[in-house]
XYZ file of C-alpha atoms in Angstrom:
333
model
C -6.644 11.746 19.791
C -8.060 14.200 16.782
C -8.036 11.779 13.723
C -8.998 13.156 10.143
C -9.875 10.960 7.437
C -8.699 11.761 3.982
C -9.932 10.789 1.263
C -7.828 11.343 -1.957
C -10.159 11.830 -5.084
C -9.861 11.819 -8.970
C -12.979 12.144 -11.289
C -14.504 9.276 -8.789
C -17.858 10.855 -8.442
C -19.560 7.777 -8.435
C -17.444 5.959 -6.005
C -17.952 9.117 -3.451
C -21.635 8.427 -4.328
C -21.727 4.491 -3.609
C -18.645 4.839 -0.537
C -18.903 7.982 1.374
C -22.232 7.602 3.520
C -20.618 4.548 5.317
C -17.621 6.878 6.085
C -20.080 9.468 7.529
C -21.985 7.188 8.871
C -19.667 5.177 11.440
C -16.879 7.796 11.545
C -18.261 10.275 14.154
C -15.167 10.663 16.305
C -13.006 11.722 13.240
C -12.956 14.901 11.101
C -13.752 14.067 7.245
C -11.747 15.314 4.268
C -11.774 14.759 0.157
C -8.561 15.720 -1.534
C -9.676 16.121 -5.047
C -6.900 15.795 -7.836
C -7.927 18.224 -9.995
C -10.732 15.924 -11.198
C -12.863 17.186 -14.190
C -15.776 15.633 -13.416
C -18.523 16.795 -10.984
C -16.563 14.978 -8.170
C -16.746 18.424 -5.556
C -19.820 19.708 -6.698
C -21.273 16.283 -5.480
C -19.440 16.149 -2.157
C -20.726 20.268 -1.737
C -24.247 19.799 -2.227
C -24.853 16.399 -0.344
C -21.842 17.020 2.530
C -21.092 20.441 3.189
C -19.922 19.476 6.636
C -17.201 17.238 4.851
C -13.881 19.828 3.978
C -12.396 20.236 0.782
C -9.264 20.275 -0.623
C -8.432 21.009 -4.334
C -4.955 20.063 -5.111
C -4.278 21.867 -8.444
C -2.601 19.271 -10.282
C -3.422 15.355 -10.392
C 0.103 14.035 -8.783
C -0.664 10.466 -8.424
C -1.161 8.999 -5.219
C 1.851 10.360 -4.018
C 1.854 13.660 -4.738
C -1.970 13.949 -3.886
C -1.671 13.134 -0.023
C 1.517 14.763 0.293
C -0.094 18.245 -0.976
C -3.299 17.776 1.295
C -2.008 16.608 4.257
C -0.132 19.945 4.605
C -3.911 21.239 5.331
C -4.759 19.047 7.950
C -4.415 19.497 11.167
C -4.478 15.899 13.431
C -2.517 13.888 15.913
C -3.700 10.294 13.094
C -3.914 10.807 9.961
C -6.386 7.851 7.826
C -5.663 7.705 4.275
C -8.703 5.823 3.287
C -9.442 5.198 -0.664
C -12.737 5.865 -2.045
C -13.443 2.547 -3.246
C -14.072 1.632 0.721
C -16.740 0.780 2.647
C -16.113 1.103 6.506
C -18.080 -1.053 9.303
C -19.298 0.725 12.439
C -17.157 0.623 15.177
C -14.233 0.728 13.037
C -12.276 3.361 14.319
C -12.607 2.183 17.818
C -9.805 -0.737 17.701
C -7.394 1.479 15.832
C -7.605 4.209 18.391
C -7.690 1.842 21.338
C -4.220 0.480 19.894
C -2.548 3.548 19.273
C -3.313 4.569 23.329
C -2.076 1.311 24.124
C 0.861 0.290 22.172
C 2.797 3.990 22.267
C 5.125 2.222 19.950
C 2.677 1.835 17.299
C 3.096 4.500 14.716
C 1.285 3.123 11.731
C -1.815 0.510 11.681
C -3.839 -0.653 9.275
C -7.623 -2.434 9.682
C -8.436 -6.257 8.459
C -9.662 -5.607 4.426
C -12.169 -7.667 2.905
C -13.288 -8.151 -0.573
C -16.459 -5.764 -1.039
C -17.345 -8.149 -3.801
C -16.886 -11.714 -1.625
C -17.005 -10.448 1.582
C -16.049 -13.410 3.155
C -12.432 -13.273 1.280
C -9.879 -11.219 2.080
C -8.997 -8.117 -0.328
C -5.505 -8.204 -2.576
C -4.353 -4.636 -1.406
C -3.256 -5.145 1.900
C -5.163 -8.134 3.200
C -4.215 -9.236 7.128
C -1.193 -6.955 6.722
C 1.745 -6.547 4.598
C 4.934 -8.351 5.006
C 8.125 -8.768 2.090
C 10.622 -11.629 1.404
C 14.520 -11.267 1.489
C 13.958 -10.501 -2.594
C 11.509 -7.263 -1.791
C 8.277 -9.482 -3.609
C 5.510 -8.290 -1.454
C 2.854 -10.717 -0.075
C -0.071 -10.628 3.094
C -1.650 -12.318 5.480
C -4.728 -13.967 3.581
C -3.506 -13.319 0.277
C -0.275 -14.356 -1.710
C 0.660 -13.402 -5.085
C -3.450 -13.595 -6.405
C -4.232 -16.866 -4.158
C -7.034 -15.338 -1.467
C -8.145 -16.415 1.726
C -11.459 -17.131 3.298
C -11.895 -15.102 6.323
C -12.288 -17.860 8.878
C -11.476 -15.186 11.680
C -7.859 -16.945 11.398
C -6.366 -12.940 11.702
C -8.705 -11.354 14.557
C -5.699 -10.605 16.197
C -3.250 -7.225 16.184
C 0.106 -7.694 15.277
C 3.192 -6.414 13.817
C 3.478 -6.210 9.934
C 6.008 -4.960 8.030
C 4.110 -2.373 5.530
C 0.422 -1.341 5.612
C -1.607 -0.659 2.694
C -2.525 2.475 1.526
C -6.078 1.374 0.792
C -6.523 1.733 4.582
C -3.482 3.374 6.526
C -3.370 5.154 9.845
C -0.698 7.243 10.857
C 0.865 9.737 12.937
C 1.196 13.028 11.536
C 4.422 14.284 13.036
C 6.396 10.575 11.557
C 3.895 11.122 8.440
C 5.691 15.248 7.998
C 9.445 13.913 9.831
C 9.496 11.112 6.761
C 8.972 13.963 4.191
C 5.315 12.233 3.413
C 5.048 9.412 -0.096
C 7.990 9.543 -2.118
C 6.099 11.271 -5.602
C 8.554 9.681 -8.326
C 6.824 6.801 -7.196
C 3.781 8.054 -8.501
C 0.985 5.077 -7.237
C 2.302 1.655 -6.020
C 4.142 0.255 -3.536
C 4.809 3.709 -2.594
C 3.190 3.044 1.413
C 5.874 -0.308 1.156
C 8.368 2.256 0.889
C 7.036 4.673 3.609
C 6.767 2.087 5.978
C 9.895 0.575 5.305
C 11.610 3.806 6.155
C 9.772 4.390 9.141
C 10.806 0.763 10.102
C 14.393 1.960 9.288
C 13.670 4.819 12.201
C 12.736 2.662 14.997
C 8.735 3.137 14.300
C 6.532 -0.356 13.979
C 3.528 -0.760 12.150
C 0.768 -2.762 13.506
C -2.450 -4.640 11.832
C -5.756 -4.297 13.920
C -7.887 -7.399 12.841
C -10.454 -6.740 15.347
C -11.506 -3.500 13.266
C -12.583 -4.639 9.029
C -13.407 -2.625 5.972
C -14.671 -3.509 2.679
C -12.531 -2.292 -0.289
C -13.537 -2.872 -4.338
C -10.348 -2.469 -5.290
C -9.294 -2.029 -8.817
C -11.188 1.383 -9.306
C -8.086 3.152 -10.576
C -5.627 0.241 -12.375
C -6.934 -3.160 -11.899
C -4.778 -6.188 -11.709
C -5.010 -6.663 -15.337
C -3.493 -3.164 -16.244
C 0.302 -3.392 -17.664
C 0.642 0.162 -16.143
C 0.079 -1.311 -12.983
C 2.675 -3.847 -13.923
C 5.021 -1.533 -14.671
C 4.557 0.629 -11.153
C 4.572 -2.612 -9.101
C 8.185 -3.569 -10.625
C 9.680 -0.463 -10.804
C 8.774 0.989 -7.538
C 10.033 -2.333 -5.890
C 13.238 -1.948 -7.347
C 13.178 1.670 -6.082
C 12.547 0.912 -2.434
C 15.244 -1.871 -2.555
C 17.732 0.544 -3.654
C 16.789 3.059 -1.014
C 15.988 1.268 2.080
C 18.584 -1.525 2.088
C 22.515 -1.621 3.052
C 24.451 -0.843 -0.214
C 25.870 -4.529 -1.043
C 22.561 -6.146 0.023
C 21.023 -4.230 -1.979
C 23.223 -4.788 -5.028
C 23.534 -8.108 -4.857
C 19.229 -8.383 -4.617
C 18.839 -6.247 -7.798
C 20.952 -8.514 -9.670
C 18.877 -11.251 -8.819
C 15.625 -9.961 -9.096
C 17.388 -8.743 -12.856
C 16.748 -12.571 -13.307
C 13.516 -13.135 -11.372
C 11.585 -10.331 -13.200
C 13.045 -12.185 -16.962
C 11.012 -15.151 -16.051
C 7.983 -13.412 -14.727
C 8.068 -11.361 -18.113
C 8.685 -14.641 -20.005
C 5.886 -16.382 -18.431
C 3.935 -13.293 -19.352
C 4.798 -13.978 -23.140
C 4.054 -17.519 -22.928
C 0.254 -16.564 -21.545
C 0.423 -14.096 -24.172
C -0.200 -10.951 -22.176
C 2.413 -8.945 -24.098
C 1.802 -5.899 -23.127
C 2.744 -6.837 -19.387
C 5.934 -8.661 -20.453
C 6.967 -5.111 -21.981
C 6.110 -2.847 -19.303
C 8.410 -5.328 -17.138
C 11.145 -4.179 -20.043
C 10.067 -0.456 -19.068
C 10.144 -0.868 -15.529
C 14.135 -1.715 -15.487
C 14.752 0.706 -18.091
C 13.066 3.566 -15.637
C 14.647 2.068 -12.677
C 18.072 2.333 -14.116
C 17.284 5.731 -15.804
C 16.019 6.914 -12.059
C 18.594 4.574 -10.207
C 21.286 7.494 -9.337
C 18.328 9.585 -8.144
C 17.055 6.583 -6.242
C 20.571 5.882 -3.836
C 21.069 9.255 -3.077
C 17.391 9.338 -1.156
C 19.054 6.026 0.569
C 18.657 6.600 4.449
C 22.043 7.150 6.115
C 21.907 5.058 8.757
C 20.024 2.141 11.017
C 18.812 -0.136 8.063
C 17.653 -3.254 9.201
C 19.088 -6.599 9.816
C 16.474 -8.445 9.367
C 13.360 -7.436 7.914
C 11.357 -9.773 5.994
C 9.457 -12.986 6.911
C 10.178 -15.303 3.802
C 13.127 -15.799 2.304
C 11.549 -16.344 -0.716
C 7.955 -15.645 -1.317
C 8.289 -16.799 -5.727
C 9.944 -20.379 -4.627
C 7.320 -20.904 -1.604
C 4.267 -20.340 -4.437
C 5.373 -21.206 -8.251
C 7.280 -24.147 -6.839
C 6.032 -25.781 -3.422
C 2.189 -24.374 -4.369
C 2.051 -22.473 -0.956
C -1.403 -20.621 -1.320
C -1.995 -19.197 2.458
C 0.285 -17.528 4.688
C 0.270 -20.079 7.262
C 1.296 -22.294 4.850
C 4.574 -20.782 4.206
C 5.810 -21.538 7.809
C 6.002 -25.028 6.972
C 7.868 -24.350 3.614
């Protein structure tokens, strides 16, 4: 199994600096790639000098996340691809679990390692955690971390199972389902926009898998940290988006009318802790999604959506209301 990691770049010199020798180091069995995003800084100059064994690939405009890995990729040549951010800090023997999964769970088209917190690295890490799952609204939420509440790794997920969506901190995939999916969808931009990919390879039979038995360490925040209201704005709009496209038409309808409501509270609350800007980029997110929302259902996948595809019914009631803070928790809510 050929796997190349790619790593997509943006004027993140420093990060390649602090990040990129534990990639060398413990990634021998993989070929090693920087997609640079037309940074301006001295980003590939860097990676030149101190890696010329590491390829290079200079997209010519900066496209987001999206757009970034979706213009590489079509340069790489490997059965798996690993999108890996450069905020991460691999562990040796990482790959090993991931490959030994993929040979023996053929079914397993996506997978995604255990992520820790490189700052508390006994915590789990907000993007993408134990693995990704969504409640019958579309609010995403992990194993080891819901909403901002974190979880002490206790070795409570050393096991591989199926998730529902893996993050794109971290995400290994097939190439051919990566190329048959037509890659990220780029009006997405950044955010939630691996949600979306793996919900339509869900959609076409594929499953997605969580390896705990292989970690990372990711900083996260090194493009739009949790405080950013741009980051707001992606995370609401882009969930609306994937509703719209990966759902069956009334289901669909009838959750966008509620989460109409559930996202006027969330921006209320916003006003009453005073973050204003984030209450207003809540505003912008609907007006975008209705603005893009014609554009949105005619990407909708024609057939075999799925029956049943979260694991909460309601992720917002289980945490504002009954206090849930862990994921086993919410079993008993």
């Amino acid at each position: 199994m050929r796997i190349a990691i790619v790593i997509l770049n943006w004027n993140g010199k420093g990060l390649l600096e602090s990040y990129l020798p534990s990639v060398v180091r413990y990634s021998d069995a993989a070929d090693i790639y920087v997609a640079d995003n037309a940074s301006t800084d001295t980003s590939i100059q860097f990676v030149k000098s101190k890696y010329p064994n590491i390829q290079i690939i200079e997209n010519e405009i900066n496209g987001g996340f999206a757009k970034g890995y979706n213009d590489a990729l079509k340069h790489v040549n490997a059965d798996v691809y690993c999108l890996l951010n450069s905020d991460v800090e691999v562990t040796e023997g990482w790959l090993k679990p991931i490959v030994k999964t993929f040979q023996e769970i053929p079914e397993a088209a996506i997978i995604q390692p255990k992520i820790l917190d490189l700052k508390r690295k006994n915590y789990f890490e907000y993007a993408g955690a134990a693995g990704g799952f969504i409640d019958q609204l579309g609010y995403p939420f992990c194993r080891g971390r819901v909403f901002q509440a974190l979880e002490e790794d206790k070795g409570q997920y050393d096991d591989i199972c199926e998730i529902f969506w893996a993050t794109g901190a971290c995400m290994f995939i097939k190439s051919k389902l990566f190329h048959d999916l037509g890659g990220f969808d780029e009006d997405y931009f950044a955010h939630q926009e691996e949600i979306d990919l793996c919900w339509r390879a869900k959609n076409s039979k594929h499953k997605v898998f969580y390896v705990g038995t292989s970690k990372i360490y990711h900083l996260g925040g090194s493009t739009l940290s949790n405080m950013n209201p741009k980051k707001t704005f992606l995370n609401f709009r882009n969930s609306l988006f994937s509703i719209t496209k990966n759902l069956p038409r009334k289901k669909a309808f009838s959750i966008i009318f509620l989460r109409l409501i559930l996202d006027a509270v969330a921006a209320i609350r916003f006003v009453f802790q005073c973050r204003f800007k984030h209450c207003f980029a809540i505003l912008r997110a609907h007006l975008s999604f209705y603005k893009n929302f014609r554009k949105m259902y005619l990407k909708r996948e024609k057939a075999n959506f799925l029956l049943k595809y979260y694991a909460k019914k309601s992720i917002v009631w289980s945490h504002f209301v009954h206090q849930v803070k862990v994921f086993k928790g919410l079993a008993k809510d």
